[in-house]
Short mmCIF file of C-alpha atoms and ligand atoms in Angstrom, two decimals:
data_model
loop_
_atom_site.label_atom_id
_atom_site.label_comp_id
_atom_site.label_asym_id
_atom_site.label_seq_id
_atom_site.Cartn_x
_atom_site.Cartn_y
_atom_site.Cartn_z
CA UNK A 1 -121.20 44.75 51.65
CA UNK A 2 -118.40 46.87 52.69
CA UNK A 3 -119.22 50.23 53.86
CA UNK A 4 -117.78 53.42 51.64
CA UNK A 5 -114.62 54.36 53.18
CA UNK A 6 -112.58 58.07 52.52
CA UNK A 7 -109.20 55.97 52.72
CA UNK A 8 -109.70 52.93 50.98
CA UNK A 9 -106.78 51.65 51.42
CA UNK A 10 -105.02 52.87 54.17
CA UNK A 11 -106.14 50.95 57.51
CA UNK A 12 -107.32 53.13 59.99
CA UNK A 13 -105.90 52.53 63.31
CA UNK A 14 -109.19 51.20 64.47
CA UNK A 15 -109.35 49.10 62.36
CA UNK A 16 -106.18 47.47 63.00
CA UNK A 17 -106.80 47.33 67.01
CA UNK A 18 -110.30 46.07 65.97
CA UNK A 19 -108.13 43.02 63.92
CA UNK A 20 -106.01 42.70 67.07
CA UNK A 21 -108.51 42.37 69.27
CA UNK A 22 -110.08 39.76 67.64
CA UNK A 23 -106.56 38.23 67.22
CA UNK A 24 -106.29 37.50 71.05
CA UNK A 25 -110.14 37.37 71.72
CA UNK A 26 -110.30 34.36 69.51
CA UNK A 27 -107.60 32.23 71.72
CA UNK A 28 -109.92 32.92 74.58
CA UNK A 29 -107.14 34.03 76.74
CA UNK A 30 -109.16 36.32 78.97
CA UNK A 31 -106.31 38.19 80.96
CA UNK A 32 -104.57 38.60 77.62
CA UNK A 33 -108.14 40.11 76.12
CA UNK A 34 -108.36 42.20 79.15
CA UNK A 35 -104.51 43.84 78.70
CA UNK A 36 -105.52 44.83 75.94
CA UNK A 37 -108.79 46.35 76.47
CA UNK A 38 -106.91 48.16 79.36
CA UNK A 39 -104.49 49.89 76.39
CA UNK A 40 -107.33 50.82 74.28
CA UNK A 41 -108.93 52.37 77.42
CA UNK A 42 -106.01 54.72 78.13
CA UNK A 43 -105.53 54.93 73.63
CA UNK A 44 -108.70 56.17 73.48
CA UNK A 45 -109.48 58.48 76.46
CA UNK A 46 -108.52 61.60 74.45
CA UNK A 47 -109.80 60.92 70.79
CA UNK A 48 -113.29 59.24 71.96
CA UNK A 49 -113.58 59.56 75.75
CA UNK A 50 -117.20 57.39 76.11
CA UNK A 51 -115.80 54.35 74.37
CA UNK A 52 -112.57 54.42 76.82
CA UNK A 53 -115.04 55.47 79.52
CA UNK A 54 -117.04 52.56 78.30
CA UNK A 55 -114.27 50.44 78.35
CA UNK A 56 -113.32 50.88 82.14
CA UNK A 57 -116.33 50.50 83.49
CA UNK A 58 -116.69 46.89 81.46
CA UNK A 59 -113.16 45.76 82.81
CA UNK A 60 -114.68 47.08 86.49
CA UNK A 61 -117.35 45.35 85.90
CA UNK A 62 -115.57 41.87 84.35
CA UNK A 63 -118.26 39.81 83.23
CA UNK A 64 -116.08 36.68 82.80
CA UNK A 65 -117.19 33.78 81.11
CA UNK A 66 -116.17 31.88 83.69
CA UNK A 67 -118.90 33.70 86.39
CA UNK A 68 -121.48 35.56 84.25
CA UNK A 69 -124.10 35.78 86.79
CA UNK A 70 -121.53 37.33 89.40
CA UNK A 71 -123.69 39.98 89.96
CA UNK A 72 -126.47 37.88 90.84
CA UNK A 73 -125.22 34.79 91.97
CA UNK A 74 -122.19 33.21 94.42
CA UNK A 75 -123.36 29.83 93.83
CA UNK A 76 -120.75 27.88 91.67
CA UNK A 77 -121.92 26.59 88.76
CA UNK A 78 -123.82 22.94 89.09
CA UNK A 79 -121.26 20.08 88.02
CA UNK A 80 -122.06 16.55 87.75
CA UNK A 81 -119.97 14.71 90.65
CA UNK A 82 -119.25 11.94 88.36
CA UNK A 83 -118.45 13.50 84.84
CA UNK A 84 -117.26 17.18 85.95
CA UNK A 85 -119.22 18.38 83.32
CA UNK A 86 -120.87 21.21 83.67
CA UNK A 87 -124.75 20.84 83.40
CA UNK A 88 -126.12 23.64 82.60
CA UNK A 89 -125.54 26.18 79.61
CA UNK A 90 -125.22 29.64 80.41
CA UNK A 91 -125.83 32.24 77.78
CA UNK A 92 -125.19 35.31 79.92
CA UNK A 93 -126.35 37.26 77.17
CA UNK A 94 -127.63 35.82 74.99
CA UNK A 95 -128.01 36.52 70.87
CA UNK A 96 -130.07 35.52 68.07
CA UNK A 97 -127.98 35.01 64.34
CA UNK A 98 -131.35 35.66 62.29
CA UNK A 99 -134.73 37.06 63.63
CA UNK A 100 -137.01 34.11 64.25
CA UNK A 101 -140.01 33.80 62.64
CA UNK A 102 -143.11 32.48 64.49
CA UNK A 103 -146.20 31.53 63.73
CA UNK A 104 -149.54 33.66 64.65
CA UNK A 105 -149.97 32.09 68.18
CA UNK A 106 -146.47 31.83 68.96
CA UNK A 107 -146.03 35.37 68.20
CA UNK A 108 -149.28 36.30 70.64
CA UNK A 109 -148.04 33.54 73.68
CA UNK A 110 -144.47 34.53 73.67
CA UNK A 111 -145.40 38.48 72.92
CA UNK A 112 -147.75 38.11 76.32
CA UNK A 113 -144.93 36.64 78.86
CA UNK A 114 -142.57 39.78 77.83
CA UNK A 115 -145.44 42.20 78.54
CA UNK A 116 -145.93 40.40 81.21
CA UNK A 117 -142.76 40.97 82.92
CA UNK A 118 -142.48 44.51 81.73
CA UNK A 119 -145.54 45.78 83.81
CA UNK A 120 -145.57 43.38 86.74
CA UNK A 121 -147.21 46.33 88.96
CA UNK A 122 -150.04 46.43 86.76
CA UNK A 123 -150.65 42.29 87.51
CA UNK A 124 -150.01 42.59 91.09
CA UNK A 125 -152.40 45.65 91.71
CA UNK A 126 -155.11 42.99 90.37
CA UNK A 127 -153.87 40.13 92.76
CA UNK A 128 -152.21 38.07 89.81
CA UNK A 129 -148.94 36.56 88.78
CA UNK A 130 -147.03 36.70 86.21
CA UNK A 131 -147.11 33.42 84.09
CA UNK A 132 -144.28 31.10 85.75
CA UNK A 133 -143.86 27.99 83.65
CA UNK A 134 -144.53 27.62 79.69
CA UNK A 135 -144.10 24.81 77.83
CA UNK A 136 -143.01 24.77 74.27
CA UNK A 137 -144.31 21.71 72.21
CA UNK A 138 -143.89 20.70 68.34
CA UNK A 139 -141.08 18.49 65.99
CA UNK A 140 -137.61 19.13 65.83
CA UNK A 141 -136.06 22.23 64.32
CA UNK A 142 -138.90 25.05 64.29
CA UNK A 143 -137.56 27.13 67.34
CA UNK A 144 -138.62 25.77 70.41
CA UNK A 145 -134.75 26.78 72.05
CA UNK A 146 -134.39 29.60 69.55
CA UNK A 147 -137.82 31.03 71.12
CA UNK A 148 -136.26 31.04 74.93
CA UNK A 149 -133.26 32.58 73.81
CA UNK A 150 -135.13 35.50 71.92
CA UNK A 151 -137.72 35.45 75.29
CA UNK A 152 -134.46 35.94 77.37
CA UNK A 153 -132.47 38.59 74.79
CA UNK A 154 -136.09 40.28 75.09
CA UNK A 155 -136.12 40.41 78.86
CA UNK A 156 -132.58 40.95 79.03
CA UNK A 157 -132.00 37.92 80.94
CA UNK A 158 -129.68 35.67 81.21
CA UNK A 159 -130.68 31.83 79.54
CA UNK A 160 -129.77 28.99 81.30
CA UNK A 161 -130.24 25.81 79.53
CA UNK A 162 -130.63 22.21 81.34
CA UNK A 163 -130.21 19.88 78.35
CA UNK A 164 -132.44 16.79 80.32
CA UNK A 165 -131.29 14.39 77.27
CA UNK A 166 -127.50 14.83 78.37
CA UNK A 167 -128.27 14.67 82.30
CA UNK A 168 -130.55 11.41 81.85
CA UNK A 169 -127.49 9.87 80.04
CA UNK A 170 -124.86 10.25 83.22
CA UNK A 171 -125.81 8.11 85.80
CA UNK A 172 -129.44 8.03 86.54
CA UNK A 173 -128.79 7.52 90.40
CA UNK A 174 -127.59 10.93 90.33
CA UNK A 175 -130.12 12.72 88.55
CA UNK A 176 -132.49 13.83 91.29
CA UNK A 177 -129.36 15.25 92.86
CA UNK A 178 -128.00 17.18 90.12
CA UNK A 179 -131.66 17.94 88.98
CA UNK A 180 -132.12 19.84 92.08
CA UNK A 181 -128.86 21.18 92.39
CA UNK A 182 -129.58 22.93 88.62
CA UNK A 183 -133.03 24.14 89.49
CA UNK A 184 -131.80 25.65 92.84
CA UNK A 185 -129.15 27.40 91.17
CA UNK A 186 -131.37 28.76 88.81
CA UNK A 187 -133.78 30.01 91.14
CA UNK A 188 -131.45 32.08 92.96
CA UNK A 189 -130.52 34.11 90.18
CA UNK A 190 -132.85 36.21 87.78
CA UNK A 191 -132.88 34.50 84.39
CA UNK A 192 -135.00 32.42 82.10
CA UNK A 193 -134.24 28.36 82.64
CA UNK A 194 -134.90 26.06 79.93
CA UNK A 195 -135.55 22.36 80.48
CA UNK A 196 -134.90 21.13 76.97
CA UNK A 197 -135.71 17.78 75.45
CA UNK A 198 -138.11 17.31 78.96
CA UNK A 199 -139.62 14.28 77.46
CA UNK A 200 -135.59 12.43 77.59
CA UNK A 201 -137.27 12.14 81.68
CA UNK A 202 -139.84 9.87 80.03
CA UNK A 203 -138.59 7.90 77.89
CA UNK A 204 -136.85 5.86 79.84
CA UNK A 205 -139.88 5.11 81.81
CA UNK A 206 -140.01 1.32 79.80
CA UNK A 207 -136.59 0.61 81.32
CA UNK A 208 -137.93 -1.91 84.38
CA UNK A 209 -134.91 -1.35 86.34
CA UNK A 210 -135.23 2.10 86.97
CA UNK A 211 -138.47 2.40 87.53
CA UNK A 212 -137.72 3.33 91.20
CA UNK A 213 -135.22 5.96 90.33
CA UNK A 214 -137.78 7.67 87.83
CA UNK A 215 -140.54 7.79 89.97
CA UNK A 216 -138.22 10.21 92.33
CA UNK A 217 -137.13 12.08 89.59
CA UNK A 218 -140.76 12.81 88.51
CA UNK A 219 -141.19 13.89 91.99
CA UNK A 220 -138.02 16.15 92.66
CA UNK A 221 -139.16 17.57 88.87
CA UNK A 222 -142.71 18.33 90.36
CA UNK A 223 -141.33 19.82 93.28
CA UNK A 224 -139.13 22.40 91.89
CA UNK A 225 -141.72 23.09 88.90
CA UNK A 226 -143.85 24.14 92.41
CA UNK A 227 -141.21 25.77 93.73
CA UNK A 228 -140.32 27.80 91.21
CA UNK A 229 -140.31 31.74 92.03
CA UNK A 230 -142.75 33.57 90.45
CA UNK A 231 -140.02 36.34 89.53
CA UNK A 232 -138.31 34.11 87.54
CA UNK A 233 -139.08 31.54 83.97
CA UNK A 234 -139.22 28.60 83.83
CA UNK A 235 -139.74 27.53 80.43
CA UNK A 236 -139.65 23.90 78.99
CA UNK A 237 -139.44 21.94 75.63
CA UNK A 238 -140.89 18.92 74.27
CA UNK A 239 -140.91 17.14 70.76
CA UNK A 240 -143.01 14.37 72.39
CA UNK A 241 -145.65 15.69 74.76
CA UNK A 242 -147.41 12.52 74.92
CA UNK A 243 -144.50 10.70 76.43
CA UNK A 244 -144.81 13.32 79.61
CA UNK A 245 -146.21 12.51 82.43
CA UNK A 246 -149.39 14.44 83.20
CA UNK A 247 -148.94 15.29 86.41
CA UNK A 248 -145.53 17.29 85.22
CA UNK A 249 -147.74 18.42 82.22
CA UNK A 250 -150.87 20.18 84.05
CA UNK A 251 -147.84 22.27 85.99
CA UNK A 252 -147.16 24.08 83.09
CA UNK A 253 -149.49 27.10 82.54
CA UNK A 254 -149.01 28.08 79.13
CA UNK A 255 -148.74 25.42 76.63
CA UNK A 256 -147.10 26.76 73.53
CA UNK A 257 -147.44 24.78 70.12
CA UNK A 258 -144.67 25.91 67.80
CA UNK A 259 -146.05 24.14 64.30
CA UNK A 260 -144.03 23.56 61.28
CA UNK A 261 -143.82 26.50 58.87
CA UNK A 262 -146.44 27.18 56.22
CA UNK A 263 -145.31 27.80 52.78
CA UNK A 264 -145.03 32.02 53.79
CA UNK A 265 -143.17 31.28 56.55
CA UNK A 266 -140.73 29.03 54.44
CA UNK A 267 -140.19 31.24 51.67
CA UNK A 268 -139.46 34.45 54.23
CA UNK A 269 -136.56 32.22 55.63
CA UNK A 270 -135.17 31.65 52.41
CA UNK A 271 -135.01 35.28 51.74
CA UNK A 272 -133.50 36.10 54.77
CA UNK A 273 -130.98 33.48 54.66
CA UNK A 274 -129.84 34.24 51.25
CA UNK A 275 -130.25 37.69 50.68
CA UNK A 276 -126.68 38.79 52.24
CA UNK A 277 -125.15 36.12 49.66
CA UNK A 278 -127.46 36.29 46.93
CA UNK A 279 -129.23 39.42 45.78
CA UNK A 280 -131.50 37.32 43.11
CA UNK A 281 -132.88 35.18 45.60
CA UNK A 282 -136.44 36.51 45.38
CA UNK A 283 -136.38 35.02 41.87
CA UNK A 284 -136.17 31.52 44.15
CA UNK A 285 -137.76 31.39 47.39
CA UNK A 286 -141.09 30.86 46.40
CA UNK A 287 -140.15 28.03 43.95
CA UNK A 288 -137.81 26.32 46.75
CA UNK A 289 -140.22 26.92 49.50
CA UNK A 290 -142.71 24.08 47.78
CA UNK A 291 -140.04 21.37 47.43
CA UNK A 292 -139.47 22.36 51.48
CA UNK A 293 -143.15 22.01 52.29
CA UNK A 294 -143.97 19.73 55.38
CA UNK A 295 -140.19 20.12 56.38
CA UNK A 296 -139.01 22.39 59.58
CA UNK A 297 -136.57 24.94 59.70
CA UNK A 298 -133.39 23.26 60.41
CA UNK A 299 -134.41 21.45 57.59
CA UNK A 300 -134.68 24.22 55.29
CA UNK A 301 -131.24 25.85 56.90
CA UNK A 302 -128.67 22.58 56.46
CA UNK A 303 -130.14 21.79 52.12
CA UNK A 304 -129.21 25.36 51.73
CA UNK A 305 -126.28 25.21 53.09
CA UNK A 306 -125.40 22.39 51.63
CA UNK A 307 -126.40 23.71 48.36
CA UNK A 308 -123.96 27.11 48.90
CA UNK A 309 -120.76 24.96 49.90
CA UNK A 310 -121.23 23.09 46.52
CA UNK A 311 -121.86 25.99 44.29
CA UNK A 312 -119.36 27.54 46.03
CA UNK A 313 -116.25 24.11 45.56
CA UNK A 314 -118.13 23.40 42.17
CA UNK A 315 -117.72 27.04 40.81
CA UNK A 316 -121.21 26.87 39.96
CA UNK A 317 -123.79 29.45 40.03
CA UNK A 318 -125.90 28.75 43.13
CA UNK A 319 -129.29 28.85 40.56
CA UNK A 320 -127.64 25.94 39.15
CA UNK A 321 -127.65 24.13 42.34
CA UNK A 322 -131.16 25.21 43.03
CA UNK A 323 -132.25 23.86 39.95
CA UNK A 324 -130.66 20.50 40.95
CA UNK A 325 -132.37 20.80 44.21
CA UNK A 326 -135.70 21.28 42.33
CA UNK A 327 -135.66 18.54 40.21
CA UNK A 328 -134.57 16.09 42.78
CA UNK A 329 -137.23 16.69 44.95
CA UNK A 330 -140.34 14.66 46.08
CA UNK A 331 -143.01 16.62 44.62
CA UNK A 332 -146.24 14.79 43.89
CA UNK A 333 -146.69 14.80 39.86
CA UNK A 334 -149.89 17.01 40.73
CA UNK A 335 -148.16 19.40 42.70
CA UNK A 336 -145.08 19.63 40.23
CA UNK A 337 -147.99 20.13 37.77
CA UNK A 338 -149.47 22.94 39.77
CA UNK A 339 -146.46 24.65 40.77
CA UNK A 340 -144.99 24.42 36.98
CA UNK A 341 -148.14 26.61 35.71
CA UNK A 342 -148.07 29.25 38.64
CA UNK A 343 -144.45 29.81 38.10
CA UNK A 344 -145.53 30.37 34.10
CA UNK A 345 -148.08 32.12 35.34
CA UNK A 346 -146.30 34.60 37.64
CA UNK A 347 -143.82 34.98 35.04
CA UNK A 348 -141.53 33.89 37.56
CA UNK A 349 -139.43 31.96 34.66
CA UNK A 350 -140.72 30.60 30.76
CA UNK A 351 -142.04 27.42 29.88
CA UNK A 352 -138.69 25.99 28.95
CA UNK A 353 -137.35 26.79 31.86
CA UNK A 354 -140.47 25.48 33.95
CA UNK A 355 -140.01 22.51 32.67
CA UNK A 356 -136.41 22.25 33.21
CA UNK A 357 -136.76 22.76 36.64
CA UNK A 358 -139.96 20.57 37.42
CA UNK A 359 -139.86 17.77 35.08
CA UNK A 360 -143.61 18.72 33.93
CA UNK A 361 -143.67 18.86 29.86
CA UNK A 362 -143.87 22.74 28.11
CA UNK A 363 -147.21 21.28 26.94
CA UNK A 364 -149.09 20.74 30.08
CA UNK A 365 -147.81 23.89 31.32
CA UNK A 366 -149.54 25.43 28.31
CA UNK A 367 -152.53 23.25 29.03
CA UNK A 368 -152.79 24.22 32.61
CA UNK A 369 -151.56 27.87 32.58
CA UNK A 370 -154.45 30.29 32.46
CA UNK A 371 -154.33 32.19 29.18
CA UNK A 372 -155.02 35.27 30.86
CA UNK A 373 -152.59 35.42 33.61
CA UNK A 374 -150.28 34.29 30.75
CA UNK A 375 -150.68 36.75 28.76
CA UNK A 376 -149.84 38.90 31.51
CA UNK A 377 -146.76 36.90 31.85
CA UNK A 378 -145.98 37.21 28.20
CA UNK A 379 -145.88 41.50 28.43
CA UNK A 380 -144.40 41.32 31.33
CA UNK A 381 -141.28 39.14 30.21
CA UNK A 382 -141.48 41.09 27.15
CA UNK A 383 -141.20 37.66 25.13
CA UNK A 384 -143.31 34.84 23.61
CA UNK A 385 -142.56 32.33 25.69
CA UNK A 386 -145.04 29.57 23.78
N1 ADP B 1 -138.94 29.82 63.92
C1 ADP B 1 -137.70 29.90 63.40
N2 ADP B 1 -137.30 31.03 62.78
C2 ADP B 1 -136.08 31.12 62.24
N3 ADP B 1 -135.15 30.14 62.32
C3 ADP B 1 -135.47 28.99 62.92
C4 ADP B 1 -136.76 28.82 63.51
N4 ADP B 1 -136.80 27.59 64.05
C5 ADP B 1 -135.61 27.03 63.84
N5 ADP B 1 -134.80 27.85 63.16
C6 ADP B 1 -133.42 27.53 62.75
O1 ADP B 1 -133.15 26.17 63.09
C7 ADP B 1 -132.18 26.08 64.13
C8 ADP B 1 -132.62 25.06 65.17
O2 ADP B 1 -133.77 25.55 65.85
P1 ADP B 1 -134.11 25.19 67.36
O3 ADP B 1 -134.67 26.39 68.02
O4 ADP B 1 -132.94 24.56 68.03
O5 ADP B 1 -135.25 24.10 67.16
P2 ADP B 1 -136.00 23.20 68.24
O6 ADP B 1 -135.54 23.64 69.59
O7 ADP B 1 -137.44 23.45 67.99
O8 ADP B 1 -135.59 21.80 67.92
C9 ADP B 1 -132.08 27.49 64.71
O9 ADP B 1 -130.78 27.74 65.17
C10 ADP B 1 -132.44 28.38 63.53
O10 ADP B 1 -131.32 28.64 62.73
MG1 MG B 2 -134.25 22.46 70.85
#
């Protein structure tokens, strides 16, 4: 939505350094981006002097990406010696797209290490700690990384993130080594560290030849876990938590289980996905959040998406492609049954269209429906719908 302008058509000259700034910010030349921050800063200093002041002190302050823990850390960044690569993702600040939505007891876990944090007096007056290490468990795709980036935007943090699948696949020989190097890194600056995809550690425990090599890494893993400052957080993810090995396991002190979204959760993710692009998605969430039941939220994300490219290429209204999505999907008979009436019911859509969508016949919808919620239905649509 654009907002109401007084000159709709004549570009303010904001706008047009706002253009050019994005111009230049999106070749990612930095000293170019900072020449011409500098000119706004000196632009601006009479008509609004806290953005130019605002200005200056960020280009004092040059939070490059190159260094965004300057403040807080010398240390270069950890490199693998044989790839160059750098290991670890840093998010110096880092941002959410959409709100996350978490269940009941990931709410309460995650809700408790911010408070936490925020009144650490309050803890150490009673002789405790804040909690250290948490461990996020549960499938691919319902938030597990998303959860330690809001925990970091939250604490206002930096996120570092050790992706353990992509170190275990350089040479394992080196992995202690760069293991280390990461966590020591991390601990000397204030941020939340995630080990993601921990479990990538054991699953390569059936490989005989490496057996030796593992064992260490378990041990330099333990160590660090141990070692870990209590100021900072060490958080961890796992899709298989069986394949960890216990010892590593017990270390943790919160164990978070992040499950797969009930049907509320589902349809409240539809509606905030599609409600910038769609105004008449309420008509559709409820009815799309069945056919996603069982599935996680990445799930639910990429058929949308795929859904709104071809609506978009096809020239088709996106109902249309929901409709398509409907009817191809692996609903038990009973549940298509079920779901056919309460839409009837609801007066979410008529009988025809019911059955258009699900498959089930307009006469076991009328069968099923209840005649008094229908009837509702009926006033409410303002139609005979039988
Ligand atoms: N709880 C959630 N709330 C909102 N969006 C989510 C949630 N979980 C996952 N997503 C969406 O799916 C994407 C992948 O989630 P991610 O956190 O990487 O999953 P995981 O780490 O559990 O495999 C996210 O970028 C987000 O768009
Ligand atoms: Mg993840």
């Amino acid at each position: 939505m654009t907002q109401p302008s007084n000159q709709p058509n004549k570009k303010t000259e904001i706008e047009a350094d706002l253009l050019q700034l994005a111009r230049i910010a999106l070749t990612g030349r930095m000293q170019d981006i900072q020449v011409i921050l500098r000119r706004f800063a000196k632009r601006y200093a009479s008509s609004m002097p806290e953005v130019a002041d605002g200005l200056t002190t960020l280009l004092h302050e040059l939070p490059t990406q190159a260094s965004p823990l300057r403040q807080q850390a010398d240390l270069p960044l950890p490199v693998d010696l044989d790839t160059r690569l750098h290991l670890l993702r840093v998010e110096a600040e880092p941002a959410l797209d959409h709100e996350p939505i978490f269940a009941p007891g990931v709410t309460s876990a995650l809700g408790q290490i911010v408070e936490e944090r925020r009144h650490p007096q309050k803890l150490i007056r009673a002789g405790l700690d804040p909690t250290r290490a948490a461990l996020f468990v549960g499938p691919p795709g319902v938030g597990k990384t998303m959860a330690a980036r809001w925990l970091a935007r939250e604490l206002g943090r930096p996120l570092l993130i050790l992706d353990l699948a992509a170190v275990m696949s350089t040479l394992l020989g080196r992995t202690g080594t760069n293991l280390r190097h990461v966590l020591e890194y991390a601990k000397s600056t204030n941020c939340v560290l995630l080990l993601d995809e921990l479990d990538a550690i054991a699953k390569r425990r059936d490989d005989h030849g490496e057996i030796g090599e593992l064992k260490r890494l378990v041990t330099v893993l333990i160590q660090q876990i141990d070692d870990w400052p209590s100021s900072g957080v060490l958080l961890a993810a796992t899709n298989h938590p069986d394949l960890l090995d216990p010892a590593i396991w017990r270390r943790f002190e919160l164990h978070v289980e992040f499950p797969l979204p009930d049907h509320s959760a589902i349809t409240r993710f539809i509606d905030g996905m599609l409600a910038p692009h769609f105004p008449a998605v309420g008509k559709w969430s409820e009815l799309l959040a069945v056919t996603f039941a069982g599935r996680s939220f990445s799930d639910v994300e990429r058929d949308l998406s795929v859904s709104r490219r071809s609506a978009v290429l096809g020239d088709v209204p996106l109902d249309e492609e929901f409709g398509r999505l409907l009817a191809n999907a692996s609903v038990a008979k009973r549940a298509r049954i079920r779901f056919a009436t309460t839409i009837v019911e609801q007066g979410l859509v008529s009988q025809r269209k019911a059955q258009e969508l699900t498959g089930v016949s307009r006469d076991t919808i009328r069968r099923r429906a209840s005649p008094k919620k229908t009837k509702i239905t009926k006033r409410r649509n303002g139609k005979d719908t039988s």
